[in-house]
PDB file of C-alpha atoms and ligand atoms in Angstrom:
ATOM      1  CA  UNK A 245     -12.874 -14.491 -13.677  1.00  0.00           C
ATOM      2  CA  UNK A 246     -13.407 -11.072 -12.007  1.00  0.00           C
ATOM      3  CA  UNK A 247     -16.767 -10.971 -10.293  1.00  0.00           C
ATOM      4  CA  UNK A 248     -18.503  -7.712  -9.335  1.00  0.00           C
ATOM      5  CA  UNK A 249     -19.732  -7.925  -5.702  1.00  0.00           C
ATOM      6  CA  UNK A 250     -21.258  -4.471  -5.371  1.00  0.00           C
ATOM      7  CA  UNK A 251     -21.219  -0.961  -6.896  1.00  0.00           C
ATOM      8  CA  UNK A 252     -22.149   2.443  -5.574  1.00  0.00           C
ATOM      9  CA  UNK A 253     -22.389   5.745  -7.490  1.00  0.00           C
ATOM     10  CA  UNK A 254     -19.973   8.252  -6.034  1.00  0.00           C
ATOM     11  CA  UNK A 255     -19.215  11.847  -7.156  1.00  0.00           C
ATOM     12  CA  UNK A 256     -20.338  11.104 -10.695  1.00  0.00           C
ATOM     13  CA  UNK A 257     -18.169   7.952 -10.887  1.00  0.00           C
ATOM     14  CA  UNK A 258     -18.611   4.522  -9.301  1.00  0.00           C
ATOM     15  CA  UNK A 259     -17.096   2.711  -6.305  1.00  0.00           C
ATOM     16  CA  UNK A 260     -16.962  -1.025  -7.003  1.00  0.00           C
ATOM     17  CA  UNK A 261     -15.941  -4.124  -5.104  1.00  0.00           C
ATOM     18  CA  UNK A 262     -14.696  -7.216  -6.897  1.00  0.00           C
ATOM     19  CA  UNK A 263     -13.546 -10.797  -6.255  1.00  0.00           C
ATOM     20  CA  UNK A 264     -11.227 -12.781  -8.479  1.00  0.00           C
ATOM     21  CA  UNK A 265      -9.064 -15.956  -8.424  1.00  0.00           C
ATOM     22  CA  UNK A 266      -5.470 -14.851  -7.842  1.00  0.00           C
ATOM     23  CA  UNK A 267      -2.756 -17.041  -9.332  1.00  0.00           C
ATOM     24  CA  UNK A 268      -0.107 -15.377  -7.174  1.00  0.00           C
ATOM     25  CA  UNK A 269      -2.016 -16.179  -3.956  1.00  0.00           C
ATOM     26  CA  UNK A 270      -3.723 -19.377  -5.107  1.00  0.00           C
ATOM     27  CA  UNK A 271      -6.970 -18.258  -3.520  1.00  0.00           C
ATOM     28  CA  UNK A 272      -9.847 -15.863  -4.238  1.00  0.00           C
ATOM     29  CA  UNK A 273      -8.955 -12.228  -3.419  1.00  0.00           C
ATOM     30  CA  UNK A 274     -11.075  -9.092  -3.121  1.00  0.00           C
ATOM     31  CA  UNK A 275     -10.261  -5.515  -4.159  1.00  0.00           C
ATOM     32  CA  UNK A 276     -12.007  -2.202  -4.511  1.00  0.00           C
ATOM     33  CA  UNK A 277     -11.814   0.134  -7.474  1.00  0.00           C
ATOM     34  CA  UNK A 278     -13.032   3.748  -7.864  1.00  0.00           C
ATOM     35  CA  UNK A 279     -13.717   4.714 -11.466  1.00  0.00           C
ATOM     36  CA  UNK A 280     -14.072   8.468 -12.015  1.00  0.00           C
ATOM     37  CA  UNK A 281     -16.774  10.006 -14.187  1.00  0.00           C
ATOM     38  CA  UNK A 282     -16.137   9.603 -17.905  1.00  0.00           C
ATOM     39  CA  UNK A 283     -13.738   6.665 -17.450  1.00  0.00           C
ATOM     40  CA  UNK A 284     -15.263   4.606 -20.262  1.00  0.00           C
ATOM     41  CA  UNK A 285     -12.969   4.322 -23.277  1.00  0.00           C
ATOM     42  CA  UNK A 286     -10.197   6.431 -21.731  1.00  0.00           C
ATOM     43  CA  UNK A 287      -6.682   5.445 -20.637  1.00  0.00           C
ATOM     44  CA  UNK A 288      -6.626   6.993 -17.189  1.00  0.00           C
ATOM     45  CA  UNK A 289      -3.880   7.082 -14.551  1.00  0.00           C
ATOM     46  CA  UNK A 290      -4.310   4.638 -11.689  1.00  0.00           C
ATOM     47  CA  UNK A 291      -3.271   4.736  -8.045  1.00  0.00           C
ATOM     48  CA  UNK A 292      -2.908   1.636  -5.928  1.00  0.00           C
ATOM     49  CA  UNK A 293      -3.582   2.137  -2.191  1.00  0.00           C
ATOM     50  CA  UNK A 294      -2.231  -0.466   0.303  1.00  0.00           C
ATOM     51  CA  UNK A 295      -3.973  -0.497   3.654  1.00  0.00           C
ATOM     52  CA  UNK A 296      -2.557  -1.297   7.049  1.00  0.00           C
ATOM     53  CA  UNK A 297      -2.804  -4.042   9.640  1.00  0.00           C
ATOM     54  CA  UNK A 298      -6.351  -5.364  10.320  1.00  0.00           C
ATOM     55  CA  UNK A 299      -7.773  -3.571   7.217  1.00  0.00           C
ATOM     56  CA  UNK A 300      -9.528  -4.941   4.143  1.00  0.00           C
ATOM     57  CA  UNK A 301     -10.228  -3.796   0.610  1.00  0.00           C
ATOM     58  CA  UNK A 302     -13.141  -1.780   2.057  1.00  0.00           C
ATOM     59  CA  UNK A 303     -11.289   0.352   4.573  1.00  0.00           C
ATOM     60  CA  UNK A 304      -9.900   3.060   2.313  1.00  0.00           C
ATOM     61  CA  UNK A 305     -13.023   3.327   0.204  1.00  0.00           C
ATOM     62  CA  UNK A 306     -15.191   3.807   3.337  1.00  0.00           C
ATOM     63  CA  UNK A 307     -12.996   5.907   5.532  1.00  0.00           C
ATOM     64  CA  UNK A 308     -10.579   8.016   3.539  1.00  0.00           C
ATOM     65  CA  UNK A 309     -12.999  10.161   1.560  1.00  0.00           C
ATOM     66  CA  UNK A 310     -10.817  10.110  -1.535  1.00  0.00           C
ATOM     67  CA  UNK A 311     -13.564   9.724  -4.165  1.00  0.00           C
ATOM     68  CA  UNK A 312     -14.390  13.453  -4.553  1.00  0.00           C
ATOM     69  CA  UNK A 313     -10.842  14.423  -5.486  1.00  0.00           C
ATOM     70  CA  UNK A 314     -10.249  11.222  -7.532  1.00  0.00           C
ATOM     71  CA  UNK A 315     -13.339  12.217  -9.533  1.00  0.00           C
ATOM     72  CA  UNK A 316     -12.061  15.735 -10.048  1.00  0.00           C
ATOM     73  CA  UNK A 317      -8.600  14.575 -11.105  1.00  0.00           C
ATOM     74  CA  UNK A 318      -9.771  11.646 -13.254  1.00  0.00           C
ATOM     75  CA  UNK A 319      -7.854   9.040 -11.216  1.00  0.00           C
ATOM     76  CA  UNK A 320      -8.706   5.338 -10.913  1.00  0.00           C
ATOM     77  CA  UNK A 321      -8.007   4.234  -7.302  1.00  0.00           C
ATOM     78  CA  UNK A 322      -7.589   0.539  -6.497  1.00  0.00           C
ATOM     79  CA  UNK A 323      -7.294  -0.999  -3.035  1.00  0.00           C
ATOM     80  CA  UNK A 324      -6.550  -4.668  -2.447  1.00  0.00           C
ATOM     81  CA  UNK A 325      -7.133  -6.753   0.675  1.00  0.00           C
ATOM     82  CA  UNK A 326      -4.223  -6.877   3.174  1.00  0.00           C
ATOM     83  CA  UNK A 327      -3.544 -10.634   3.148  1.00  0.00           C
ATOM     84  CA  UNK A 328      -4.766 -13.924   1.778  1.00  0.00           C
ATOM     85  CA  UNK A 329      -8.015 -15.180   3.402  1.00  0.00           C
ATOM     86  CA  UNK A 330      -8.653 -18.863   3.943  1.00  0.00           C
ATOM     87  CA  UNK A 331      -5.114 -20.115   3.429  1.00  0.00           C
ATOM     88  CA  UNK A 332      -5.584 -22.466   6.351  1.00  0.00           C
ATOM     89  CA  UNK A 333      -2.095 -21.852   7.786  1.00  0.00           C
ATOM     90  CA  UNK A 334      -2.192 -22.992  11.449  1.00  0.00           C
ATOM     91  CA  UNK A 335      -2.309 -19.940  13.759  1.00  0.00           C
ATOM     92  CA  UNK A 336      -2.778 -17.438  10.974  1.00  0.00           C
ATOM     93  CA  UNK A 337      -5.649 -15.654  12.762  1.00  0.00           C
ATOM     94  CA  UNK A 338      -4.128 -15.685  16.259  1.00  0.00           C
ATOM     95  CA  UNK A 339      -2.580 -12.225  16.173  1.00  0.00           C
ATOM     96  CA  UNK A 340      -3.646  -8.992  14.513  1.00  0.00           C
ATOM     97  CA  UNK A 341      -0.120  -7.992  13.408  1.00  0.00           C
ATOM     98  CA  UNK A 342       0.848 -11.236  11.653  1.00  0.00           C
ATOM     99  CA  UNK A 343      -1.022 -13.624   9.334  1.00  0.00           C
ATOM    100  CA  UNK A 344      -4.582 -12.718   8.297  1.00  0.00           C
ATOM    101  CA  UNK A 345      -4.893  -8.959   7.721  1.00  0.00           C
ATOM    102  CA  UNK A 346      -1.127  -8.578   7.993  1.00  0.00           C
ATOM    103  CA  UNK A 347       0.481  -9.851   4.784  1.00  0.00           C
ATOM    104  CA  UNK A 348       3.124  -7.061   4.752  1.00  0.00           C
ATOM    105  CA  UNK A 349       3.126  -6.875   0.919  1.00  0.00           C
ATOM    106  CA  UNK A 350       6.085  -9.242   0.585  1.00  0.00           C
ATOM    107  CA  UNK A 351       6.534 -12.755  -0.807  1.00  0.00           C
ATOM    108  CA  UNK A 352       6.996 -15.185   2.083  1.00  0.00           C
ATOM    109  CA  UNK A 353       9.831 -17.684   1.710  1.00  0.00           C
ATOM    110  CA  UNK A 354       9.548 -19.433   5.067  1.00  0.00           C
ATOM    111  CA  UNK A 355       7.173 -22.278   5.713  1.00  0.00           C
ATOM    112  CA  UNK A 356       4.246 -22.628   6.243  1.00  0.00           C
ATOM    113  CA  UNK A 357       3.631 -19.200   4.672  1.00  0.00           C
ATOM    114  CA  UNK A 358       5.382 -19.440   1.304  1.00  0.00           C
ATOM    115  CA  UNK A 359       2.517 -21.067  -0.655  1.00  0.00           C
ATOM    116  CA  UNK A 360      -0.111 -18.347  -0.200  1.00  0.00           C
ATOM    117  CA  UNK A 361       1.395 -15.306   1.530  1.00  0.00           C
ATOM    118  CA  UNK A 362       2.714 -13.670  -1.674  1.00  0.00           C
ATOM    119  CA  UNK A 363       1.276 -10.188  -1.457  1.00  0.00           C
ATOM    120  CA  UNK A 364       4.098  -8.532  -3.430  1.00  0.00           C
ATOM    121  CA  UNK A 365       3.486 -10.730  -6.439  1.00  0.00           C
ATOM    122  CA  UNK A 366      -0.195 -10.297  -5.902  1.00  0.00           C
ATOM    123  CA  UNK A 367      -0.013  -6.501  -6.244  1.00  0.00           C
ATOM    124  CA  UNK A 368       1.824  -6.896  -9.562  1.00  0.00           C
ATOM    125  CA  UNK A 369      -0.812  -9.358 -10.666  1.00  0.00           C
ATOM    126  CA  UNK A 370      -3.539  -6.920  -9.658  1.00  0.00           C
ATOM    127  CA  UNK A 371      -1.788  -4.161 -11.557  1.00  0.00           C
ATOM    128  CA  UNK A 372      -1.912  -6.267 -14.704  1.00  0.00           C
ATOM    129  CA  UNK A 373      -5.582  -7.070 -14.133  1.00  0.00           C
ATOM    130  CA  UNK A 374      -6.447  -3.413 -13.697  1.00  0.00           C
ATOM    131  CA  UNK A 375      -4.553  -2.404 -16.880  1.00  0.00           C
ATOM    132  CA  UNK A 376      -6.393  -5.173 -18.778  1.00  0.00           C
ATOM    133  CA  UNK A 377      -9.920  -4.906 -17.407  1.00  0.00           C
ATOM    134  CA  UNK A 378     -10.283  -1.220 -16.559  1.00  0.00           C
ATOM    135  CA  UNK A 379      -8.219   0.273 -19.342  1.00  0.00           C
ATOM    136  CA  UNK A 380      -5.827   2.052 -17.026  1.00  0.00           C
ATOM    137  CA  UNK A 381      -2.684   3.650 -18.482  1.00  0.00           C
ATOM    138  CA  UNK A 382       0.330   1.366 -18.057  1.00  0.00           C
ATOM    139  CA  UNK A 383       2.706   4.329 -18.095  1.00  0.00           C
ATOM    140  CA  UNK A 384       0.768   6.223 -15.344  1.00  0.00           C
ATOM    141  CA  UNK A 385       0.599   3.977 -12.311  1.00  0.00           C
ATOM    142  CA  UNK A 386       1.290   5.312  -8.825  1.00  0.00           C
ATOM    143  CA  UNK A 387       1.199   3.647  -5.446  1.00  0.00           C
ATOM    144  CA  UNK A 388       0.552   4.801  -1.833  1.00  0.00           C
ATOM    145  CA  UNK A 389      -0.565   3.390   1.420  1.00  0.00           C
ATOM    146  CA  UNK A 390      -0.743   3.562   5.199  1.00  0.00           C
ATOM    147  CA  UNK A 391       1.383   2.091   7.970  1.00  0.00           C
ATOM    148  CA  UNK A 392       2.099  -1.571   6.880  1.00  0.00           C
ATOM    149  CA  UNK A 393       0.679  -0.523   3.494  1.00  0.00           C
ATOM    150  CA  UNK A 394       2.667   2.765   3.458  1.00  0.00           C
ATOM    151  CA  UNK A 395       5.806   0.656   3.771  1.00  0.00           C
ATOM    152  CA  UNK A 396       4.489  -1.830   1.201  1.00  0.00           C
ATOM    153  CA  UNK A 397       3.996   1.062  -1.251  1.00  0.00           C
ATOM    154  CA  UNK A 398       7.521   2.325  -0.661  1.00  0.00           C
ATOM    155  CA  UNK A 399       9.028  -1.104  -1.110  1.00  0.00           C
ATOM    156  CA  UNK A 400       7.025  -2.042  -4.170  1.00  0.00           C
ATOM    157  CA  UNK A 401       7.847   1.310  -5.790  1.00  0.00           C
ATOM    158  CA  UNK A 402      11.543   1.071  -4.897  1.00  0.00           C
ATOM    159  CA  UNK A 403      11.701  -2.501  -6.230  1.00  0.00           C
ATOM    160  CA  UNK A 404       9.726  -1.658  -9.405  1.00  0.00           C
ATOM    161  CA  UNK A 405      10.313   2.010 -10.355  1.00  0.00           C
ATOM    162  CA  UNK A 406       9.624   0.911 -13.948  1.00  0.00           C
ATOM    163  CA  UNK A 407       6.052  -0.082 -12.968  1.00  0.00           C
ATOM    164  CA  UNK A 408       5.155   2.647 -10.435  1.00  0.00           C
ATOM    165  CA  UNK A 409       6.026   6.179 -11.417  1.00  0.00           C
ATOM    166  CA  UNK A 410       4.999   7.930  -8.181  1.00  0.00           C
ATOM    167  CA  UNK A 411       4.910   6.879  -4.515  1.00  0.00           C
ATOM    168  CA  UNK A 412       3.710   8.371  -1.237  1.00  0.00           C
ATOM    169  CA  UNK A 413       2.843   7.046   2.238  1.00  0.00           C
ATOM    170  CA  UNK A 414       0.914   7.886   5.409  1.00  0.00           C
ATOM    171  CA  UNK A 415       2.754   6.891   8.620  1.00  0.00           C
ATOM    172  CA  UNK A 416       4.725   4.064   7.055  1.00  0.00           C
ATOM    173  CA  UNK A 417       6.484   1.382   9.073  1.00  0.00           C
ATOM    174  CA  UNK A 418       9.580   2.969   7.591  1.00  0.00           C
ATOM    175  CA  UNK A 419      12.327   0.616   8.775  1.00  0.00           C
ATOM    176  CA  UNK A 420      10.659  -2.757   9.490  1.00  0.00           C
ATOM    177  CA  UNK A 421      13.934  -4.642  10.158  1.00  0.00           C
ATOM    178  CA  UNK A 422      14.332  -2.347  13.191  1.00  0.00           C
ATOM    179  CA  UNK A 423      10.900  -2.430  14.902  1.00  0.00           C
ATOM    180  CA  UNK A 424       8.806  -5.060  16.682  1.00  0.00           C
ATOM    181  CA  UNK A 425       6.085  -5.290  14.031  1.00  0.00           C
ATOM    182  CA  UNK A 426       8.620  -5.770  11.248  1.00  0.00           C
ATOM    183  CA  UNK A 427      10.861  -8.133  13.145  1.00  0.00           C
ATOM    184  CA  UNK A 428       7.878 -10.333  13.909  1.00  0.00           C
ATOM    185  CA  UNK A 429       6.594 -10.298  10.311  1.00  0.00           C
ATOM    186  CA  UNK A 430       9.950 -10.658   8.579  1.00  0.00           C
ATOM    187  CA  UNK A 431      11.074 -13.355  11.026  1.00  0.00           C
ATOM    188  CA  UNK A 432       7.864 -15.305  10.325  1.00  0.00           C
ATOM    189  CA  UNK A 433       7.557 -14.772   6.564  1.00  0.00           C
ATOM    190  CA  UNK A 434      11.237 -14.643   5.599  1.00  0.00           C
ATOM    191  CA  UNK A 435      12.979 -16.560   8.370  1.00  0.00           C
ATOM    192  CA  UNK A 436      15.610 -15.680  10.882  1.00  0.00           C
ATOM    193  CA  UNK A 437      18.405 -15.001   8.403  1.00  0.00           C
ATOM    194  CA  UNK A 438      18.308 -11.219   8.487  1.00  0.00           C
ATOM    195  CA  UNK A 439      20.410 -10.871   5.311  1.00  0.00           C
ATOM    196  CA  UNK A 440      17.191 -11.759   3.347  1.00  0.00           C
ATOM    197  CA  UNK A 441      15.239  -8.949   4.975  1.00  0.00           C
ATOM    198  CA  UNK A 442      16.934  -5.980   3.276  1.00  0.00           C
ATOM    199  CA  UNK A 443      15.271  -6.691  -0.050  1.00  0.00           C
ATOM    200  CA  UNK A 444      11.917  -6.018   1.604  1.00  0.00           C
ATOM    201  CA  UNK A 445      12.907  -3.010   3.775  1.00  0.00           C
ATOM    202  CA  UNK A 446      12.358   0.455   2.284  1.00  0.00           C
ATOM    203  CA  UNK A 447      15.104   2.076   4.368  1.00  0.00           C
ATOM    204  CA  UNK A 448      17.567  -0.590   3.350  1.00  0.00           C
ATOM    205  CA  UNK A 449      16.571  -0.301  -0.318  1.00  0.00           C
ATOM    206  CA  UNK A 450      17.120   3.476  -0.295  1.00  0.00           C
ATOM    207  CA  UNK A 451      20.440   2.918   1.451  1.00  0.00           C
ATOM    208  CA  UNK A 452      21.626   0.909  -1.524  1.00  0.00           C
ATOM    209  CA  UNK A 453      22.068   4.293  -3.129  1.00  0.00           C
ATOM    210  CA  UNK A 454      20.223   4.503  -6.480  1.00  0.00           C
ATOM    211  CA  UNK A 455      17.857   7.448  -6.779  1.00  0.00           C
ATOM    212  CA  UNK A 456      14.712   5.797  -8.120  1.00  0.00           C
ATOM    213  CA  UNK A 457      12.280   8.727  -7.770  1.00  0.00           C
ATOM    214  CA  UNK A 458      14.119  11.888  -8.714  1.00  0.00           C
ATOM    215  CA  UNK A 459      10.880  13.859  -8.551  1.00  0.00           C
ATOM    216  CA  UNK A 460      10.536  12.967  -4.875  1.00  0.00           C
ATOM    217  CA  UNK A 461       8.637  10.788  -2.459  1.00  0.00           C
ATOM    218  CA  UNK A 462       5.881  12.218  -0.158  1.00  0.00           C
ATOM    219  CA  UNK A 463       5.403  10.969   3.447  1.00  0.00           C
ATOM    220  CA  UNK A 464       2.994  12.316   6.025  1.00  0.00           C
ATOM    221  CA  UNK A 465       3.342  11.517   9.698  1.00  0.00           C
ATOM    222  CA  UNK A 466       1.162  12.492  12.643  1.00  0.00           C
ATOM    223  CA  UNK A 467       3.067  13.494  15.804  1.00  0.00           C
ATOM    224  CA  UNK A 468       0.304  12.165  18.110  1.00  0.00           C
ATOM    225  CA  UNK A 469       0.550   8.713  16.501  1.00  0.00           C
ATOM    226  CA  UNK A 470       0.843   6.150  19.325  1.00  0.00           C
ATOM    227  CA  UNK A 471       2.873   3.893  17.094  1.00  0.00           C
ATOM    228  CA  UNK A 472       5.447   6.529  16.145  1.00  0.00           C
ATOM    229  CA  UNK A 473       7.960   6.015  18.990  1.00  0.00           C
ATOM    230  CA  UNK A 474       8.334   2.228  18.724  1.00  0.00           C
ATOM    231  CA  UNK A 475       7.182   1.075  15.329  1.00  0.00           C
ATOM    232  CA  UNK A 476       7.370   3.691  12.584  1.00  0.00           C
ATOM    233  CA  UNK A 477      10.867   5.305  12.624  1.00  0.00           C
ATOM    234  CA  UNK A 478      10.398   7.826   9.764  1.00  0.00           C
ATOM    235  CA  UNK A 479      13.645   9.492  10.816  1.00  0.00           C
ATOM    236  CA  UNK A 480      15.593   6.371   9.680  1.00  0.00           C
ATOM    237  CA  UNK A 481      14.010   6.523   6.236  1.00  0.00           C
ATOM    238  CA  UNK A 482      14.606  10.310   6.166  1.00  0.00           C
ATOM    239  CA  UNK A 483      18.287   9.848   6.950  1.00  0.00           C
ATOM    240  CA  UNK A 484      18.657   7.069   4.339  1.00  0.00           C
ATOM    241  CA  UNK A 485      17.096   9.337   1.716  1.00  0.00           C
ATOM    242  CA  UNK A 486      19.336  12.250   2.718  1.00  0.00           C
ATOM    243  CA  UNK A 487      22.505  10.099   2.401  1.00  0.00           C
ATOM    244  CA  UNK A 488      21.364   8.506  -0.912  1.00  0.00           C
ATOM    245  CA  UNK A 489      20.247  11.798  -2.404  1.00  0.00           C
ATOM    246  CA  UNK A 490      16.689  10.539  -2.819  1.00  0.00           C
ATOM    247  CA  UNK A 491      14.399  13.598  -2.608  1.00  0.00           C
ATOM    248  CA  UNK A 492      11.820  13.154   0.163  1.00  0.00           C
ATOM    249  CA  UNK A 493       9.166  15.468   1.577  1.00  0.00           C
ATOM    250  CA  UNK A 494       8.428  14.211   5.107  1.00  0.00           C
ATOM    251  CA  UNK A 495       5.719  16.352   6.715  1.00  0.00           C
ATOM    252  CA  UNK A 496       5.202  16.049  10.464  1.00  0.00           C
ATOM    253  CA  UNK A 497       1.775  17.071  11.688  1.00  0.00           C
ATOM    254  CA  UNK A 498       1.155  18.167  15.318  1.00  0.00           C
ATOM    255  CA  UNK A 499      -1.881  16.491  16.922  1.00  0.00           C
ATOM    256  CA  UNK A 500      -2.673  13.841  14.320  1.00  0.00           C
ATOM    257  CA  UNK A 501      -2.878  10.204  15.316  1.00  0.00           C
ATOM    258  CA  UNK A 502      -2.486   6.973  13.295  1.00  0.00           C
ATOM    259  CA  UNK A 503      -6.064   6.553  12.128  1.00  0.00           C
ATOM    260  CA  UNK A 504      -8.225   7.428   9.170  1.00  0.00           C
ATOM    261  CA  UNK A 505      -9.123  10.926  10.485  1.00  0.00           C
ATOM    262  CA  UNK A 506      -5.403  11.650   9.804  1.00  0.00           C
ATOM    263  CA  UNK A 507      -5.521  10.039   6.387  1.00  0.00           C
ATOM    264  CA  UNK A 508      -8.737  11.791   5.385  1.00  0.00           C
ATOM    265  CA  UNK A 509      -7.134  15.098   6.347  1.00  0.00           C
ATOM    266  CA  UNK A 510      -4.284  14.725   3.884  1.00  0.00           C
ATOM    267  CA  UNK A 511      -5.508  12.320   1.245  1.00  0.00           C
ATOM    268  CA  UNK A 512      -6.290  15.191  -1.134  1.00  0.00           C
ATOM    269  CA  UNK A 513      -2.636  16.289  -1.034  1.00  0.00           C
ATOM    270  CA  UNK A 514      -1.554  12.764  -1.899  1.00  0.00           C
ATOM    271  CA  UNK A 515      -3.916  12.446  -4.819  1.00  0.00           C
ATOM    272  CA  UNK A 516      -2.756  15.829  -6.191  1.00  0.00           C
ATOM    273  CA  UNK A 517       0.887  14.857  -5.626  1.00  0.00           C
ATOM    274  CA  UNK A 518       0.413  11.697  -7.715  1.00  0.00           C
ATOM    275  CA  UNK A 519      -1.698  13.411 -10.380  1.00  0.00           C
ATOM    276  CA  UNK A 520       1.040  16.020 -10.710  1.00  0.00           C
ATOM    277  CA  UNK A 521       3.723  13.338 -11.271  1.00  0.00           C
ATOM    278  CA  UNK A 522       1.591  11.065 -13.471  1.00  0.00           C
ATOM    279  CA  UNK A 523       0.360  13.860 -15.677  1.00  0.00           C
TER     280      UNK A 523
HETATM  281  N1  LIG B 865      -5.882  -3.600  16.666  1.00  0.00           N
HETATM  282  C1  LIG B 865      -4.825  -2.626  16.853  1.00  0.00           C
HETATM  283  C2  LIG B 865      -4.982  -1.478  15.975  1.00  0.00           C
HETATM  284  C3  LIG B 865      -4.761  -1.841  14.538  1.00  0.00           C
HETATM  285  C4  LIG B 865      -4.608  -0.539  13.734  1.00  0.00           C
HETATM  286  O1  LIG B 865      -4.467   0.532  14.248  1.00  0.00           O
HETATM  287  N2  LIG B 865      -4.560  -0.755  12.416  1.00  0.00           N
HETATM  288  C5  LIG B 865      -4.297   0.416  11.615  1.00  0.00           C
HETATM  289  C6  LIG B 865      -3.105   0.132  10.720  1.00  0.00           C
HETATM  290  S1  LIG B 865      -1.673  -0.167  11.775  1.00  0.00           S
HETATM  291  C7  LIG B 865      -0.399  -0.508  10.709  1.00  0.00           C
HETATM  292  O2  LIG B 865      -0.488  -1.093   9.699  1.00  0.00           O
HETATM  293  C8  LIG B 865      -5.492   0.728  10.745  1.00  0.00           C
HETATM  294  O3  LIG B 865      -5.423   1.236   9.662  1.00  0.00           O
HETATM  295  N3  LIG B 865      -6.697   0.386  11.288  1.00  0.00           N
HETATM  296  C9  LIG B 865      -7.930   0.579  10.639  1.00  0.00           C
HETATM  297  C10 LIG B 865      -8.659   1.785  11.109  1.00  0.00           C
HETATM  298  O4  LIG B 865      -9.818   1.961  10.668  1.00  0.00           O
HETATM  299  O5  LIG B 865      -8.127   2.627  11.838  1.00  0.00           O
HETATM  300  C11 LIG B 865      -4.742  -2.179  18.339  1.00  0.00           C
HETATM  301  O6  LIG B 865      -5.500  -2.695  19.085  1.00  0.00           O
HETATM  302  O7  LIG B 865      -3.928  -1.303  18.600  1.00  0.00           O
END
């Protein structure tokens, strides 16, 4: 059952927060959904936004300021939580970059994470729920996100180009197999055999060669982002796209940091990018 927690009128539409029992996660999960004005009875395009480390289903709705443009463009925008909550895995709340708030949008295979930490399957389950319960258009789903979630969006789109027709990211952790955040997460969730990591690494997926998004991928990156030098590595994703022939627009912005002031500055561009591709 999908239970409405709260709703707030916004730019002629409504910002809602829900809880439901997830079969992929095996626990209750929360998500937010923005429904633009006039959504009733229409098959509208839908965008899934995946947030970063320490965030929740509320972060994007509160901080990004996307509702005005989503209302104008007639876009449904859905944002899930960033991990299971209440899984009871020992140590899951001990660090901010692994465990609670840090599910990395993959399906864990290593114990003790494999039972509940299945965020990739969860996003696909949530997509089905949104198509069913909010009447979104199955053929017009896009995905974007920030940092951990920017990478999650890239990976989910690259793994399922049949399900997500457009993809973009803000400051994604672009090559997680080659940075401390990713090595910690992949080592914990997938185990120490690095050969299993490539299937969850956007740069590795692009390097396999198939052009999955011929109309292009959009990435924005702030140049004053404190995580850029050690964690994000957009140049590795850029090079993989160049070699594979995958069209990419990577915009580098002087002075912008990693936070939501950066995201709010460019979120309109991302919504228009997706609306243009989804039609
Ligand atoms: N606690 C950390 C900072 C955590 C942080 O910056 N989280 C980012 C995402 S980082 C990659 O996924 C975020 O979006 N935070 C929410 C916000 O409102 O900015 C530290 O101490 O550095």
